[in-house]
């Protein structure tokens, strides 16, 4: 008797699998964005005000930016496992993507803070604000204006990079697509579906950020 | 560390394999950088023009390259073409997809640079009797590269980072070779930390040599 595979073609149940993958992609991107942005704002502020901190953190920022994300993911996965944190791929992905996001956001935040004329800060201080008030009410809002568009671009990079989380076993949209391609061999439908999905997430946002860039440049 | 014992000797045994992988990575980085540049130069001019079929083609290229994951682009060229029984080696697939990505990003970088060149430069070149391509090659592009140099080199490094996706299609680049080497002993951490160090050195080496080349070219 010849061996026969169970049903191989695409079925409607697979859309559920893909939807789950999409949800996982968005969850990972969102959590890495939150972690990375909070870390990046703190790191960027520290790097702006203290020369010592800048010198001390430069190698870390530098390394995170010149090592491929796929290797950072594998390292986060294996290192955290060695260190005894046997948690989910979601956490590993958040750590790796969040660390990268923090490093690049720090530079954007620093550029934003440096774009605030020093006189503004001094005026705020002379009006009787303390350093924290000056930062929260004067410098950060002004820095936000400059940093917003580049930050949006970083979030888009993060969403696209999260497609690599499949390497450490996280079933994101790309991984779900790959799994279905392996089973059904409907390569083009699934692959173009994935491309289309990432495109409709990223395209409007990147259009918006470019408009924002132009508006701020004027 | 939970009694984990690091074994570095297995890494050194496979080090020649990783070095060969690093060489593949450098090749792809360099070639994709050149191919991307050659494609991006006319595309940037077309984008600058703002109309016509060349504008539409290059705009679609730019938006596709910038708004989809690099891994998707690689899969299209490897598995996508494979589904049409066009089986290209993984080396070619990685080279094509990284070049595609580079060209898209570089077009936007070049366009930004072109808009920084005063219009009169073009008129002056044309009035000296140069043809349009000549004015671009001898007058406009040399000035443009000076403006966009840093962003341009950063894109080259991005290309190198993207070439690491070769691992996913079985290419023995630095990441792929490391993955292959560690699959014998499963000393994942040791192997990949060494690979990360090598990537860092390659990135710094490329940045440094690009800076030297820039200084030599624009000595003034």
Short mmCIF file of C-alpha atoms in Angstrom, two decimals:
data_model
loop_
_atom_site.label_atom_id
_atom_site.label_comp_id
_atom_site.label_asym_id
_atom_site.label_seq_id
_atom_site.Cartn_x
_atom_site.Cartn_y
_atom_site.Cartn_z
CA UNK A 1 0.00 0.00 0.00
CA UNK A 2 1.28 3.34 -0.94
CA UNK A 3 1.78 5.82 1.85
CA UNK A 4 -0.57 8.79 1.63
CA UNK A 5 -0.21 12.11 3.38
CA UNK A 6 -3.09 13.51 5.33
CA UNK A 7 -4.66 16.56 3.77
CA UNK A 8 -1.90 18.84 2.62
CA UNK A 9 -3.52 21.86 1.00
CA UNK A 10 -4.36 25.15 2.62
CA UNK A 11 -7.55 25.14 4.64
CA UNK A 12 -9.50 27.83 6.43
CA UNK A 13 -8.14 26.58 9.73
CA UNK A 14 -4.74 27.85 8.65
CA UNK A 15 -5.95 31.43 8.76
CA UNK A 16 -6.38 30.94 12.49
CA UNK A 17 -2.78 29.78 12.72
CA UNK A 18 -1.63 32.79 10.72
CA UNK A 19 -3.74 35.18 12.80
CA UNK A 20 -2.07 33.77 15.89
CA UNK A 21 1.29 34.38 14.28
CA UNK A 22 0.32 37.95 13.49
CA UNK A 23 -0.77 38.49 17.08
CA UNK A 24 2.55 37.07 18.29
CA UNK A 25 4.47 39.39 15.95
CA UNK A 26 2.57 42.42 17.24
CA UNK A 27 2.96 41.34 20.86
CA UNK A 28 6.71 40.88 20.51
CA UNK A 29 7.16 44.16 18.65
CA UNK A 30 5.05 46.01 21.21
CA UNK A 31 6.82 44.61 24.26
CA UNK A 32 10.27 45.19 22.74
CA UNK A 33 9.24 48.74 21.82
CA UNK A 34 8.12 49.50 25.37
CA UNK A 35 11.20 47.94 26.99
CA UNK A 36 13.56 49.45 24.44
CA UNK A 37 12.06 52.92 24.54
CA UNK A 38 12.09 53.20 28.33
CA UNK A 39 15.65 51.85 28.41
CA UNK A 40 16.66 54.09 25.52
CA UNK A 41 15.29 57.29 27.06
CA UNK A 42 17.13 56.61 30.31
CA UNK A 43 20.33 55.58 28.52
CA UNK A 44 20.14 58.52 26.12
CA UNK A 45 19.63 60.99 28.96
CA UNK A 46 22.52 59.52 30.98
CA UNK A 47 24.73 59.58 27.90
CA UNK A 48 23.92 63.25 27.33
CA UNK A 49 24.55 64.55 30.84
CA UNK A 50 27.54 62.46 31.91
CA UNK A 51 30.77 62.06 29.95
CA UNK A 52 31.83 59.10 32.09
CA UNK A 53 28.59 57.27 31.34
CA UNK A 54 28.99 58.05 27.67
CA UNK A 55 32.47 56.57 27.52
CA UNK A 56 31.39 53.56 29.57
CA UNK A 57 28.30 52.75 27.48
CA UNK A 58 29.68 53.50 24.01
CA UNK A 59 31.08 49.98 23.45
CA UNK A 60 27.73 48.40 24.36
CA UNK A 61 25.79 50.66 22.01
CA UNK A 62 28.39 50.11 19.34
CA UNK A 63 28.35 46.32 19.64
CA UNK A 64 24.55 46.10 19.66
CA UNK A 65 24.50 48.08 16.43
CA UNK A 66 27.16 46.12 14.56
CA UNK A 67 26.18 42.53 15.37
CA UNK A 68 23.37 40.98 13.29
CA UNK A 69 20.00 40.66 15.04
CA UNK A 70 19.90 36.94 14.28
CA UNK A 71 23.08 36.44 16.34
CA UNK A 72 21.81 38.68 19.12
CA UNK A 73 18.67 36.56 19.31
CA UNK A 74 20.63 33.31 19.41
CA UNK A 75 22.97 34.72 22.06
CA UNK A 76 20.12 36.04 24.21
CA UNK A 77 18.46 32.65 23.94
CA UNK A 78 21.53 30.59 24.81
CA UNK A 79 22.93 32.98 27.42
CA UNK A 80 19.70 33.37 29.35
CA UNK A 81 19.21 29.61 29.21
CA UNK A 82 22.73 29.05 30.57
CA UNK A 83 22.08 31.61 33.28
CA UNK A 84 19.12 29.54 34.39
CA UNK A 85 16.19 31.62 33.14
CA UNK A 86 14.19 28.92 31.45
CA UNK A 87 11.45 31.19 30.17
CA UNK A 88 9.60 31.51 26.91
CA UNK A 89 10.99 32.54 23.50
CA UNK A 90 8.81 35.63 23.92
CA UNK A 91 11.01 36.82 26.80
CA UNK A 92 14.21 35.98 24.92
CA UNK A 93 12.97 37.88 21.89
CA UNK A 94 11.94 40.85 24.02
CA UNK A 95 15.37 40.95 25.65
CA UNK A 96 17.29 40.79 22.36
CA UNK A 97 15.06 43.18 20.39
CA UNK A 98 14.58 45.45 23.41
CA UNK A 99 18.34 45.73 24.00
CA UNK A 100 18.88 46.69 20.37
CA UNK A 101 15.99 49.15 20.55
CA UNK A 102 17.40 50.72 23.73
CA UNK A 103 20.83 51.18 22.13
CA UNK A 104 19.51 52.88 19.00
CA UNK A 105 16.81 54.87 20.82
CA UNK A 106 19.49 56.21 23.16
CA UNK A 107 21.23 57.83 20.19
CA UNK A 108 17.97 59.33 18.91
CA UNK A 109 17.14 60.67 22.38
CA UNK A 110 20.64 62.10 22.72
CA UNK A 111 20.38 63.84 19.36
CA UNK A 112 16.99 65.19 20.45
CA UNK A 113 18.29 66.50 23.77
CA UNK A 114 21.33 68.07 22.09
CA UNK A 115 19.02 69.85 19.64
CA UNK A 116 17.45 71.74 22.56
CA UNK A 117 19.36 75.05 22.85
CA UNK A 118 21.22 75.13 26.21
CA UNK A 119 19.74 78.57 26.93
CA UNK A 120 16.29 77.01 27.31
CA UNK A 121 17.47 74.74 30.07
CA UNK A 122 19.28 77.58 31.79
CA UNK A 123 16.22 79.84 31.58
CA UNK A 124 14.12 77.09 33.11
CA UNK A 125 16.61 76.69 35.93
CA UNK A 126 16.68 80.45 36.53
CA UNK A 127 12.89 80.46 36.75
CA UNK A 128 13.30 78.29 39.80
CA UNK A 129 12.69 74.83 38.28
CA UNK A 130 14.85 72.04 39.61
CA UNK A 131 16.74 69.73 37.25
CA UNK A 132 13.99 67.17 37.17
CA UNK A 133 11.32 69.76 36.40
CA UNK A 134 13.51 71.32 33.75
CA UNK A 135 13.98 67.91 32.11
CA UNK A 136 10.33 66.87 32.32
CA UNK A 137 8.66 70.16 31.37
CA UNK A 138 11.20 71.83 29.08
CA UNK A 139 13.94 69.64 27.59
CA UNK A 140 12.12 66.35 27.01
CA UNK A 141 9.07 67.89 25.26
CA UNK A 142 11.38 69.87 22.97
CA UNK A 143 13.58 66.83 22.34
CA UNK A 144 10.46 64.78 21.62
CA UNK A 145 9.71 66.99 18.62
CA UNK A 146 13.04 66.22 16.98
CA UNK A 147 13.21 62.60 18.04
CA UNK A 148 9.70 61.45 17.12
CA UNK A 149 10.21 60.77 13.40
CA UNK A 150 13.51 58.87 13.79
CA UNK A 151 11.98 56.93 16.67
CA UNK A 152 9.05 55.84 14.48
CA UNK A 153 11.56 54.61 11.91
CA UNK A 154 13.25 52.55 14.62
CA UNK A 155 9.93 50.98 15.61
CA UNK A 156 9.42 50.01 11.96
CA UNK A 157 12.89 48.42 11.89
CA UNK A 158 11.95 46.57 15.05
CA UNK A 159 8.74 45.20 13.52
CA UNK A 160 10.71 43.99 10.51
CA UNK A 161 13.48 42.52 12.65
CA UNK A 162 10.94 40.69 14.79
CA UNK A 163 10.45 38.47 11.73
CA UNK A 164 13.71 36.80 12.80
CA UNK A 165 12.36 35.67 16.16
CA UNK A 166 11.39 32.40 14.50
CA UNK A 167 15.06 31.42 14.76
CA UNK A 168 14.70 30.98 18.53
CA UNK A 169 11.42 29.16 18.24
CA UNK A 170 8.96 32.02 18.54
CA UNK A 171 6.02 31.46 16.22
CA UNK A 172 5.66 34.94 14.75
CA UNK A 173 3.94 35.63 11.43
CA UNK A 174 7.01 34.82 9.32
CA UNK A 175 7.57 31.55 11.15
CA UNK A 176 3.89 30.63 10.81
CA UNK A 177 4.17 31.34 7.08
CA UNK A 178 7.26 29.16 6.81
CA UNK A 179 5.58 26.31 8.65
CA UNK A 180 2.59 26.42 6.32
CA UNK A 181 4.83 26.62 3.26
CA UNK A 182 6.63 23.50 4.40
CA UNK A 183 3.33 21.67 4.80
CA UNK A 184 1.34 22.90 1.81
CA UNK A 185 3.97 24.03 -0.73
CA UNK A 186 1.73 27.02 -1.52
CA UNK A 187 4.87 29.16 -1.52
CA UNK A 188 3.69 32.23 -3.41
CA UNK A 189 0.31 32.74 -1.80
CA UNK A 190 1.72 32.50 1.69
CA UNK A 191 4.93 34.39 1.03
CA UNK A 192 3.22 37.27 -0.74
CA UNK A 193 0.63 37.29 2.03
CA UNK A 194 3.41 37.79 4.57
CA UNK A 195 5.06 40.51 2.50
CA UNK A 196 1.73 42.25 2.02
CA UNK A 197 0.99 42.12 5.71
CA UNK A 198 4.29 43.65 6.79
CA UNK A 199 3.90 46.18 4.00
CA UNK A 200 0.46 47.40 5.06
CA UNK A 201 1.70 47.75 8.63
CA UNK A 202 4.90 49.61 7.74
CA UNK A 203 4.00 51.64 4.66
CA UNK A 204 1.40 54.05 6.13
CA UNK A 205 3.51 54.59 9.23
CA UNK A 206 6.65 55.31 7.22
CA UNK A 207 4.69 57.70 5.00
CA UNK A 208 3.46 59.46 8.12
CA UNK A 209 6.94 59.66 9.63
CA UNK A 210 8.35 61.14 6.42
CA UNK A 211 5.63 63.78 6.44
CA UNK A 212 6.44 64.50 10.05
CA UNK A 213 10.13 64.83 9.19
CA UNK A 214 9.35 67.39 6.50
CA UNK A 215 7.03 69.30 8.82
CA UNK A 216 9.65 69.53 11.54
CA UNK A 217 12.44 70.42 9.11
CA UNK A 218 10.58 73.57 8.04
CA UNK B 1 26.19 29.92 36.02
CA UNK B 2 24.42 26.76 37.18
CA UNK B 3 27.63 24.79 36.96
CA UNK B 4 27.91 25.36 33.23
CA UNK B 5 31.41 24.81 31.98
CA UNK B 6 32.53 26.84 29.02
CA UNK B 7 34.39 24.92 26.34
CA UNK B 8 36.33 27.21 24.08
CA UNK B 9 38.61 24.59 22.51
CA UNK B 10 35.81 23.26 20.28
CA UNK B 11 35.42 26.77 18.91
CA UNK B 12 39.09 27.04 18.03
CA UNK B 13 38.95 23.71 16.25
CA UNK B 14 36.24 25.08 13.97
CA UNK B 15 37.84 28.48 13.67
CA UNK B 16 39.11 27.96 10.07
CA UNK B 17 35.54 27.10 9.04
CA UNK B 18 34.30 30.32 10.61
CA UNK B 19 37.05 32.32 8.94
CA UNK B 20 35.97 30.91 5.58
CA UNK B 21 32.43 31.96 6.49
CA UNK B 22 33.64 35.45 7.36
CA UNK B 23 35.23 35.67 3.93
CA UNK B 24 31.88 34.83 2.30
CA UNK B 25 30.24 37.51 4.45
CA UNK B 26 32.81 40.09 3.36
CA UNK B 27 32.39 39.13 -0.30
CA UNK B 28 28.62 39.48 -0.18
CA UNK B 29 28.82 42.73 1.76
CA UNK B 30 31.20 44.23 -0.74
CA UNK B 31 29.46 42.97 -3.88
CA UNK B 32 25.98 43.94 -2.62
CA UNK B 33 27.34 47.37 -1.74
CA UNK B 34 28.65 47.88 -5.28
CA UNK B 35 25.56 46.42 -6.99
CA UNK B 36 23.25 48.44 -4.72
CA UNK B 37 25.15 51.63 -5.53
CA UNK B 38 25.07 51.05 -9.27
CA UNK B 39 21.31 50.42 -9.21
CA UNK B 40 20.54 53.21 -6.76
CA UNK B 41 22.25 56.00 -8.75
CA UNK B 42 19.84 56.03 -11.71
CA UNK B 43 16.92 55.24 -9.39
CA UNK B 44 17.69 58.30 -7.25
CA UNK B 45 17.74 60.48 -10.36
CA UNK B 46 14.41 59.01 -11.44
CA UNK B 47 12.93 59.57 -7.97
CA UNK B 48 14.18 63.13 -8.07
CA UNK B 49 12.40 63.70 -11.36
CA UNK B 50 9.04 62.85 -9.79
CA UNK B 51 7.21 61.50 -12.86
CA UNK B 52 7.30 58.91 -15.61
CA UNK B 53 7.61 55.11 -15.59
CA UNK B 54 11.17 55.19 -14.19
CA UNK B 55 9.88 57.16 -11.23
CA UNK B 56 7.09 54.66 -10.63
CA UNK B 57 9.41 51.65 -10.89
CA UNK B 58 11.99 53.10 -8.53
CA UNK B 59 9.35 54.30 -6.07
CA UNK B 60 7.83 50.82 -5.91
CA UNK B 61 11.30 49.32 -5.46
CA UNK B 62 12.12 51.73 -2.64
CA UNK B 63 8.83 51.19 -0.81
CA UNK B 64 9.05 47.39 -1.14
CA UNK B 65 12.65 47.28 0.05
CA UNK B 66 12.02 49.58 2.99
CA UNK B 67 8.67 48.29 4.21
CA UNK B 68 9.11 44.53 4.20
CA UNK B 69 11.47 42.47 6.37
CA UNK B 70 14.83 41.58 4.83
CA UNK B 71 14.11 37.94 5.61
CA UNK B 72 10.93 38.13 3.48
CA UNK B 73 12.97 39.54 0.60
CA UNK B 74 15.45 36.70 0.92
CA UNK B 75 12.69 34.07 1.02
CA UNK B 76 11.12 35.51 -2.14
CA UNK B 77 14.36 35.11 -4.03
CA UNK B 78 15.17 31.69 -2.60
CA UNK B 79 11.93 29.81 -1.92
CA UNK B 80 9.75 31.99 -4.13
CA UNK B 81 11.84 31.49 -7.25
CA UNK B 82 12.31 27.88 -6.20
CA UNK B 83 8.55 27.35 -6.44
CA UNK B 84 8.82 28.26 -10.14
CA UNK B 85 11.60 25.68 -10.45
CA UNK B 86 14.15 28.46 -10.80
CA UNK B 87 16.66 27.09 -8.32
CA UNK B 88 19.42 29.55 -7.64
CA UNK B 89 22.25 28.81 -5.20
CA UNK B 90 21.85 30.30 -1.73
CA UNK B 91 24.89 32.49 -2.35
CA UNK B 92 23.16 34.12 -5.33
CA UNK B 93 19.87 34.44 -3.43
CA UNK B 94 21.54 36.22 -0.52
CA UNK B 95 23.55 38.44 -2.84
CA UNK B 96 20.46 39.40 -4.87
CA UNK B 97 18.26 40.07 -1.84
CA UNK B 98 20.89 42.11 0.02
CA UNK B 99 21.57 44.09 -3.17
CA UNK B 100 17.83 44.64 -3.60
CA UNK B 101 17.57 45.90 -0.05
CA UNK B 102 20.70 48.06 -0.35
CA UNK B 103 19.49 49.60 -3.60
CA UNK B 104 16.16 50.58 -2.05
CA UNK B 105 17.68 52.24 0.98
CA UNK B 106 20.54 53.82 -0.97
CA UNK B 107 18.12 55.39 -3.44
CA UNK B 108 16.55 57.36 -0.63
CA UNK B 109 19.96 58.29 0.78
CA UNK B 110 21.14 59.44 -2.66
CA UNK B 111 17.93 61.37 -3.25
CA UNK B 112 18.48 63.25 -0.02
CA UNK B 113 22.03 64.01 -1.18
CA UNK B 114 20.91 65.11 -4.64
CA UNK B 115 18.42 67.59 -3.21
CA UNK B 116 21.32 69.17 -1.28
CA UNK B 117 23.20 69.95 -4.53
CA UNK B 118 22.33 73.41 -5.89
CA UNK B 119 20.41 73.33 -9.19
CA UNK B 120 22.98 75.65 -10.77
CA UNK B 121 25.63 72.93 -10.66
CA UNK B 122 23.68 70.95 -13.24
CA UNK B 123 23.02 73.99 -15.41
CA UNK B 124 26.69 74.98 -15.24
CA UNK B 125 27.82 71.49 -16.26
CA UNK B 126 25.34 71.37 -19.14
CA UNK B 127 26.39 74.83 -20.34
CA UNK B 128 30.00 73.60 -20.44
CA UNK B 129 28.86 71.18 -23.11
CA UNK B 130 28.60 68.04 -20.99
CA UNK B 131 25.76 65.65 -21.73
CA UNK B 132 23.30 64.87 -18.97
CA UNK B 133 24.97 61.54 -17.99
CA UNK B 134 28.38 63.22 -18.07
CA UNK B 135 27.24 66.00 -15.75
CA UNK B 136 25.89 63.45 -13.32
CA UNK B 137 29.04 61.36 -13.38
CA UNK B 138 31.58 64.17 -13.21
CA UNK B 139 29.79 66.97 -11.37
CA UNK B 140 26.70 65.93 -9.44
CA UNK B 141 27.50 62.47 -8.03
CA UNK B 142 31.00 63.31 -6.73
CA UNK B 143 29.50 66.15 -4.71
CA UNK B 144 26.56 64.04 -3.60
CA UNK B 145 28.77 61.25 -2.19
CA UNK B 146 30.53 63.80 -0.04
CA UNK B 147 27.24 64.92 1.49
CA UNK B 148 25.78 61.48 2.19
CA UNK B 149 28.98 59.62 2.98
CA UNK B 150 28.17 58.60 6.58
CA UNK B 151 24.64 57.40 5.85
CA UNK B 152 26.00 55.56 2.80
CA UNK B 153 28.60 53.65 4.81
CA UNK B 154 26.04 52.87 7.52
CA UNK B 155 23.88 51.30 4.82
CA UNK B 156 26.87 49.20 3.75
CA UNK B 157 27.15 47.90 7.31
CA UNK B 158 23.40 47.20 7.30
CA UNK B 159 23.98 45.14 4.19
CA UNK B 160 26.55 43.10 6.09
CA UNK B 161 24.11 42.56 8.95
CA UNK B 162 21.42 41.47 6.47
CA UNK B 163 23.78 38.98 4.83
CA UNK B 164 23.70 37.04 8.11
CA UNK B 165 20.25 35.82 7.05
CA UNK B 166 22.14 33.49 4.72
CA UNK B 167 22.04 31.02 7.60
CA UNK B 168 18.30 30.55 7.00
CA UNK B 169 18.81 29.36 3.42
CA UNK B 170 21.85 27.22 4.16
CA UNK B 171 24.60 29.57 3.05
CA UNK B 172 27.94 29.06 4.77
CA UNK B 173 28.50 32.71 5.57
CA UNK B 174 29.82 33.66 9.00
CA UNK B 175 26.47 33.00 10.70
CA UNK B 176 25.75 29.90 8.64
CA UNK B 177 29.22 28.43 9.18
CA UNK B 178 28.92 29.12 12.91
CA UNK B 179 25.51 27.46 13.01
CA UNK B 180 26.93 24.45 11.16
CA UNK B 181 29.99 24.23 13.41
CA UNK B 182 28.02 24.47 16.63
CA UNK B 183 25.56 21.79 15.51
CA UNK B 184 28.27 19.19 16.18
CA UNK B 185 28.87 20.12 19.83
CA UNK B 186 25.85 22.33 20.67
CA UNK B 187 28.16 24.83 22.36
CA UNK B 188 25.87 27.51 20.97
CA UNK B 189 26.87 30.34 23.27
CA UNK B 190 30.63 29.94 22.85
CA UNK B 191 30.37 29.71 19.07
CA UNK B 192 28.05 32.64 18.57
CA UNK B 193 29.85 34.97 20.97
CA UNK B 194 32.98 34.45 18.85
CA UNK B 195 30.93 35.05 15.70
CA UNK B 196 29.53 38.25 17.24
CA UNK B 197 33.08 39.42 17.94
CA UNK B 198 34.06 38.68 14.35
CA UNK B 199 31.06 40.62 13.01
CA UNK B 200 32.04 43.54 15.21
CA UNK B 201 35.60 43.47 13.90
CA UNK B 202 34.42 43.26 10.27
CA UNK B 203 32.01 46.16 10.81
CA UNK B 204 34.71 48.31 12.39
CA UNK B 205 37.22 47.31 9.72
CA UNK B 206 34.81 48.27 6.94
CA UNK B 207 33.95 51.57 8.60
CA UNK B 208 37.60 52.40 9.12
CA UNK B 209 38.70 51.52 5.58
CA UNK B 210 35.73 53.44 4.14
CA UNK B 211 36.78 56.47 6.16
CA UNK B 212 40.34 56.18 4.84
CA UNK B 213 39.06 55.83 1.27
CA UNK B 214 36.87 58.89 1.79
CA UNK B 215 39.81 60.95 3.09
CA UNK B 216 41.94 59.90 0.11
CA UNK B 217 39.21 60.66 -2.42
CA UNK B 218 38.25 64.04 -1.06
CA UNK B 219 41.64 65.28 0.03
CA UNK B 220 41.35 69.01 0.38
#
